[in-house]
Coordinates of C-alpha atoms in Angstrom, one line a residue:
M201 CA 122.5 209.5 94.8
A202 CA 125.5 207.8 96.3
Q203 CA 123.1 204.7 95.8
D204 CA 122.5 205.6 91.9
D205 CA 126.7 205.9 91.7
E206 CA 127.1 202.4 93.4
K207 CA 124.7 200.8 91.0
A208 CA 126.4 202.5 88.2
R209 CA 129.8 201.9 89.4
K210 CA 128.6 197.9 89.5
A211 CA 126.7 197.9 86.0
G212 CA 130.1 199.1 84.2
F213 CA 132.1 196.4 86.3
M214 CA 129.3 193.5 84.7
S215 CA 131.3 193.9 81.5
S216 CA 134.1 192.1 83.1
R217 CA 132.4 189.2 84.2
C218 CA 134.5 186.3 85.8
E219 CA 134.3 182.9 83.6
R220 CA 133.4 180.2 86.2
F221 CA 132.2 179.7 89.7
V222 CA 133.0 176.2 91.4
V223 CA 131.2 175.7 94.9
H224 CA 132.4 172.6 96.8
I225 CA 129.1 172.0 99.2
G226 CA 130.7 168.9 101.3
G227 CA 129.4 166.6 102.5
H228 CA 130.2 166.3 106.0
K229 CA 133.3 164.0 107.2
C230 CA 134.7 163.9 104.0
G231 CA 138.3 165.8 103.9
S232 CA 136.5 169.4 103.5
T233 CA 138.8 170.7 106.4
A234 CA 141.8 169.7 104.5
I235 CA 140.8 171.2 101.3
Q236 CA 139.8 174.6 102.9
E237 CA 143.1 174.7 105.0
Y238 CA 145.2 174.3 101.9
C239 CA 143.2 176.9 99.7
A240 CA 143.6 179.2 102.4
L241 CA 147.2 178.9 103.3
N242 CA 148.2 178.7 99.5
Q243 CA 146.0 181.7 98.1
D244 CA 149.0 182.9 96.0
E245 CA 149.6 179.4 94.4
L246 CA 145.9 178.8 93.3
L247 CA 146.0 182.7 91.8
S248 CA 149.1 181.2 89.7
K249 CA 146.9 178.8 88.4
G250 CA 144.1 180.9 87.6
V251 CA 142.0 180.3 90.6
H252 CA 140.8 182.5 93.3
Y253 CA 140.0 181.2 97.1
P254 CA 138.5 184.1 98.9
A255 CA 139.8 183.4 102.3
N256 CA 138.6 185.6 105.5
L257 CA 135.2 186.1 103.7
F258 CA 132.9 185.8 106.6
S259 CA 133.4 186.7 110.0
G260 CA 134.1 183.4 112.2
Y261 CA 135.1 181.5 108.8
P262 CA 138.6 182.6 108.0
M263 CA 139.4 179.3 105.8
Q264 CA 135.8 178.5 104.5
H265 CA 132.5 179.7 103.7
S266 CA 129.7 177.6 105.7
A267 CA 128.4 181.1 106.6
L268 CA 127.2 181.5 103.0
A269 CA 124.5 179.2 103.9
S270 CA 123.3 181.0 107.0
Y271 CA 123.1 184.3 104.7
L272 CA 121.3 182.6 101.9
A273 CA 118.8 181.3 104.7
E274 CA 118.3 184.6 106.0
G275 CA 117.4 185.8 102.6
N276 CA 120.3 188.7 102.9
S277 CA 120.9 189.0 98.9
S278 CA 121.8 192.8 99.4
Y279 CA 125.1 191.8 101.4
L280 CA 125.8 188.9 99.6
E281 CA 125.5 190.8 96.1
D282 CA 128.4 193.3 98.0
V283 CA 130.5 190.3 98.9
F284 CA 130.2 188.5 95.3
F285 CA 131.1 191.9 93.8
E286 CA 134.4 192.5 95.4
V287 CA 135.3 188.8 95.3
V288 CA 134.7 188.8 91.3
R289 CA 136.5 192.2 91.1
Y290 CA 139.4 190.9 93.1
A291 CA 139.6 187.8 90.9
N292 CA 139.6 190.0 87.6
M293 CA 142.4 192.2 89.4
Q294 CA 144.5 189.1 89.5
G295 CA 143.6 187.6 86.4
A296 CA 141.8 184.7 87.8
S297 CA 139.4 183.0 85.8
T298 CA 137.6 181.0 88.3
V299 CA 136.5 181.8 91.6
F300 CA 136.4 178.9 94.3
M301 CA 134.4 178.7 97.5
S302 CA 134.0 175.6 100.1
G303 CA 131.6 175.2 102.6
E304 CA 130.3 171.8 103.8
E305 CA 126.7 173.4 105.5
L306 CA 126.1 174.2 102.0
C307 CA 124.6 170.8 101.5
K308 CA 122.0 171.3 103.8
S309 CA 120.9 174.5 102.0
S310 CA 116.9 174.7 101.1
P311 CA 115.7 175.3 97.4
D312 CA 114.9 178.9 98.2
S313 CA 118.9 179.1 99.4
V314 CA 120.1 177.7 96.2
K315 CA 118.0 179.6 94.2
M316 CA 119.2 182.9 95.8
L317 CA 122.7 181.7 95.0
T318 CA 121.7 181.0 91.7
N319 CA 120.4 184.4 91.0
L320 CA 123.7 185.9 92.6
V321 CA 125.9 183.6 90.4
E322 CA 124.3 184.5 87.1
K323 CA 125.1 188.1 87.5
Y324 CA 128.9 187.7 87.6
F325 CA 129.8 184.3 86.2
D326 CA 129.8 182.9 82.7
S327 CA 129.5 179.1 84.1
W328 CA 129.1 177.3 87.5
K329 CA 129.0 174.2 89.0
F330 CA 128.9 172.2 92.4
V331 CA 131.2 169.7 94.0
F332 CA 129.9 167.2 96.1
V333 CA 132.1 164.5 98.4
E334 CA 130.6 161.9 99.9
R335 CA 131.5 158.5 101.5
N336 CA 129.6 155.3 102.4
A337 CA 127.0 155.5 104.8
K338 CA 128.6 153.5 107.9
E339 CA 131.9 155.1 107.4
F340 CA 130.3 158.6 107.6
L341 CA 128.0 157.9 110.5
L342 CA 131.0 156.2 112.3
S343 CA 133.0 159.5 111.6
S344 CA 130.1 161.9 112.7
Y345 CA 129.6 159.9 116.0
K346 CA 133.2 160.5 116.9
H347 CA 132.9 164.0 116.0
H348 CA 129.9 164.1 118.1
L349 CA 131.7 162.5 120.9
R350 CA 134.7 165.1 120.5
Y351 CA 133.0 168.4 120.1
A352 CA 129.3 168.0 121.2
P353 CA 128.6 169.9 124.5
T354 CA 126.6 167.3 125.8
L355 CA 126.9 163.4 125.9
S356 CA 123.3 163.2 124.1
E357 CA 123.1 160.6 121.5
T358 CA 119.7 161.4 121.0
A359 CA 120.7 164.8 119.8
F360 CA 123.4 163.2 117.5
S361 CA 120.7 160.5 116.0
R362 CA 118.3 163.5 115.5
E363 CA 120.9 165.7 113.7
I364 CA 121.8 162.6 111.5
I365 CA 118.5 161.4 110.7
G366 CA 117.8 165.0 109.4
F367 CA 120.2 165.0 106.4
S368 CA 119.8 163.2 103.2
P369 CA 122.6 163.3 100.7
K370 CA 120.2 162.3 97.9
A371 CA 117.8 165.2 98.5
A372 CA 121.0 167.5 98.6
I373 CA 122.0 166.2 95.6
E374 CA 118.7 166.6 93.8
I375 CA 118.0 170.3 95.2
W376 CA 121.3 171.5 94.0
R377 CA 120.6 169.7 90.5
E378 CA 117.3 171.3 90.4
F379 CA 117.9 174.9 91.4
F380 CA 121.7 175.5 90.7
T381 CA 123.0 173.3 87.7
L382 CA 122.9 169.9 86.4
D383 CA 126.7 170.4 85.8
G384 CA 127.4 168.6 89.3
L385 CA 130.6 166.7 89.8
F386 CA 130.5 163.7 92.3
I387 CA 133.2 162.7 94.1
H388 CA 133.8 159.4 96.4
Y389 CA 135.9 160.1 99.4
D390 CA 136.8 156.6 99.9
Q391 CA 138.3 156.3 96.6
I392 CA 140.6 159.7 96.8
K393 CA 141.3 159.6 100.9
E394 CA 144.9 158.4 100.4
N395 CA 145.9 161.1 98.3
I396 CA 142.8 163.7 98.8
L397 CA 143.9 167.0 97.8
P398 CA 146.0 166.2 94.5
T399 CA 143.1 164.2 93.3
F400 CA 140.5 166.5 94.3
F401 CA 142.1 169.8 92.8
K402 CA 142.7 167.7 89.8
T403 CA 139.2 166.5 89.4
A404 CA 137.2 169.8 90.8
L405 CA 139.4 172.4 89.2
G406 CA 141.4 170.8 86.8
I407 CA 144.7 172.1 88.3
E408 CA 147.9 170.2 89.6
I409 CA 149.1 170.8 92.7
R410 CA 151.9 169.0 95.0
T411 CA 151.3 168.5 98.8
T412 CA 151.9 166.1 101.4
Y413 CA 149.2 167.3 103.5
H414 CA 146.2 164.5 104.4
A415 CA 142.9 164.8 105.4
N416 CA 142.8 164.5 109.4
E417 CA 142.7 161.1 111.2
S418 CA 139.7 160.7 113.5
L419 CA 140.6 159.8 117.2
D420 CA 140.2 156.0 117.9
Y421 CA 137.1 155.2 119.5
L422 CA 138.5 154.0 123.2
F423 CA 140.4 157.2 123.4
L424 CA 137.6 159.4 122.3
Q425 CA 135.3 157.9 125.0
I426 CA 137.8 158.6 127.7
I427 CA 139.1 162.1 126.7
N428 CA 135.5 163.3 126.1
T429 CA 134.5 162.6 129.5
F430 CA 137.2 164.6 130.9
L431 CA 136.4 167.5 128.3
K432 CA 133.1 167.5 129.6
E433 CA 133.9 167.3 133.1
W434 CA 136.9 169.5 133.2
P435 CA 137.0 171.3 129.9
S436 CA 140.2 173.5 129.6
E437 CA 142.9 174.4 127.0
K438 CA 145.4 172.2 128.6
I439 CA 143.4 168.9 128.1
E440 CA 142.9 169.9 124.5
N441 CA 147.0 170.1 124.4
I442 CA 147.1 166.8 126.1
I443 CA 144.7 165.3 123.5
W444 CA 147.1 166.4 120.9
D445 CA 150.5 165.5 122.4
V446 CA 149.3 161.9 123.3
T447 CA 148.0 161.3 119.9
Q448 CA 151.3 162.7 118.6
R449 CA 153.3 160.2 120.8
H450 CA 150.8 157.4 119.6
P451 CA 150.5 157.9 116.0
D452 CA 149.7 154.2 114.9
K453 CA 145.7 154.0 113.7
M454 CA 143.7 151.9 116.2
T455 CA 140.3 150.4 114.8
F456 CA 138.0 148.3 117.0
S457 CA 135.2 145.9 115.6
V458 CA 133.0 147.3 118.2
E459 CA 132.7 150.3 115.9
D460 CA 131.1 148.2 113.0
C461 CA 128.3 147.3 115.6
I462 CA 127.8 151.0 116.4
A463 CA 127.9 152.1 112.7
D464 CA 125.1 149.4 111.8
D465 CA 123.1 150.4 114.9
I466 CA 123.3 154.2 113.7
R467 CA 122.5 153.0 110.1
S468 CA 119.5 151.3 111.1
L469 CA 117.8 154.5 111.9
L470 CA 118.0 156.0 108.6
L471 CA 115.8 156.0 106.0
E472 CA 117.2 153.3 103.4
D473 CA 115.8 155.4 100.4
E474 CA 117.8 158.5 101.3
W475 CA 121.0 156.8 101.3
R476 CA 120.8 154.5 98.3
P477 CA 123.6 154.8 95.7
V478 CA 123.4 157.4 93.4
E479 CA 124.0 157.0 89.8
F480 CA 124.8 160.1 87.7
R481 CA 125.9 159.9 83.8
G482 CA 126.9 156.4 84.3
D483 CA 129.6 156.9 87.1
R484 CA 129.7 154.2 89.4
S485 CA 127.9 154.5 92.8
L486 CA 128.5 157.6 94.9
L487 CA 126.9 156.4 97.7
G488 CA 126.6 153.1 99.7
D489 CA 128.1 150.8 102.1
V490 CA 131.3 148.9 101.7
G491 CA 129.6 145.8 102.8
K492 CA 132.4 144.5 104.7
V493 CA 132.9 144.3 108.9
R494 CA 135.4 146.6 110.3
A495 CA 138.4 144.8 111.1
K496 CA 140.2 145.1 114.3
G497 CA 143.3 147.2 113.7
H498 CA 145.3 147.4 117.1
N499 CA 147.9 145.6 119.2
P500 CA 146.5 145.3 122.8
V501 CA 149.6 146.4 124.4
A502 CA 149.9 149.1 122.1
V503 CA 146.5 150.0 123.4
C504 CA 147.4 149.8 126.9
N505 CA 150.4 151.9 126.6
K506 CA 148.4 154.9 124.8
M507 CA 146.0 154.7 128.0
L508 CA 148.7 154.8 130.4
D509 CA 150.2 157.7 128.8
L510 CA 146.6 159.4 128.6
F511 CA 146.2 159.0 132.1
G512 CA 149.5 159.7 133.2
T513 CA 149.6 163.0 131.7
L514 CA 146.2 163.8 132.8
R515 CA 147.4 162.6 136.3
T516 CA 150.2 164.8 136.3
H517 CA 148.0 168.0 134.9
F518 CA 145.5 167.7 137.7
L519 CA 148.3 167.4 140.5
E520 CA 150.0 170.7 139.1
I521 CA 146.7 172.6 139.0
G522 CA 145.7 171.4 142.7
N523 CA 141.9 170.4 141.2
N524 CA 141.7 167.7 144.3
D525 CA 141.2 168.2 148.1
D526 CA 144.4 168.1 149.9
E527 CA 143.9 164.6 151.3
D528 CA 143.1 163.5 147.8
I529 CA 146.3 165.0 146.5
D530 CA 148.5 163.4 149.3
A531 CA 146.7 160.2 148.6
I532 CA 147.5 160.5 145.0
K533 CA 151.2 161.6 145.6
Q534 CA 151.8 158.3 147.6
Q535 CA 150.3 155.8 144.7
P536 CA 152.9 154.5 142.4
S537 CA 152.7 156.3 139.0
N538 CA 152.7 153.9 136.1
Q539 CA 154.4 156.4 133.6

């Protein structure tokens, strides 16, 4: 009886459907974190513009909706129907005509997962579209490689290559167009990264926002190689904080020509067909390569100063925690510090 009452309640609610559903499906390394953090921290502002962004919707994902990909893959339609029911109910209570979700893991969804999402969306919305942001292949690969160095539990380049080779932007776009909607919006990250949030929200949702928030900059390659080793050998929150502090003290962006070689090498592992430029409705290419060598962007003295600061700060940290034999500590204390 209770189940029948619940079905009747939902059936009655269906008469007040929501006007539009917009889902940002990624891709990775294209400003998703900046978009999601802004939405989660500015829900009231978005509501004032008619957009409901449901933060804290899924456990473990307070600011975004990548968990939706997992629930879809599991076929958990009953749970997701309850989730969407409550999301739309709240949107209507607040007078929002649009529900917006964002989760970059969604770009890896299978046809069955996308079809399940479509079945859900059809029950609650009058129209829907997906937004896919991508960048040129070499920059994507290099940024992904840096992310792997920073966060992967091991130093395995093999694991990184296997993960990257398994992703196809072309296939992702085709799946979403075939099983969700042809109304797909494609944004090239390299064309909006200097003003990512205002441009994204204007293009994807048709709303104006003002913010100085920027997409997070990747740590430079040399810094990552060093700090990655320390994090794997001596993982701690303190070392995480040291990374942040040193980065803030040396904010100038540093790029190295060796990065171009790395990106080219990884790029050669990918199937060319899966990364060809994608054309849609006459728009310019979504994907493709910049076609120029990454220029060095650093001063060698500035690089040395940053490394001295990093090692000096780490040295002080390890001395303070006594993470050495007594003889080693005495020897280190007798050595001159370069700070």
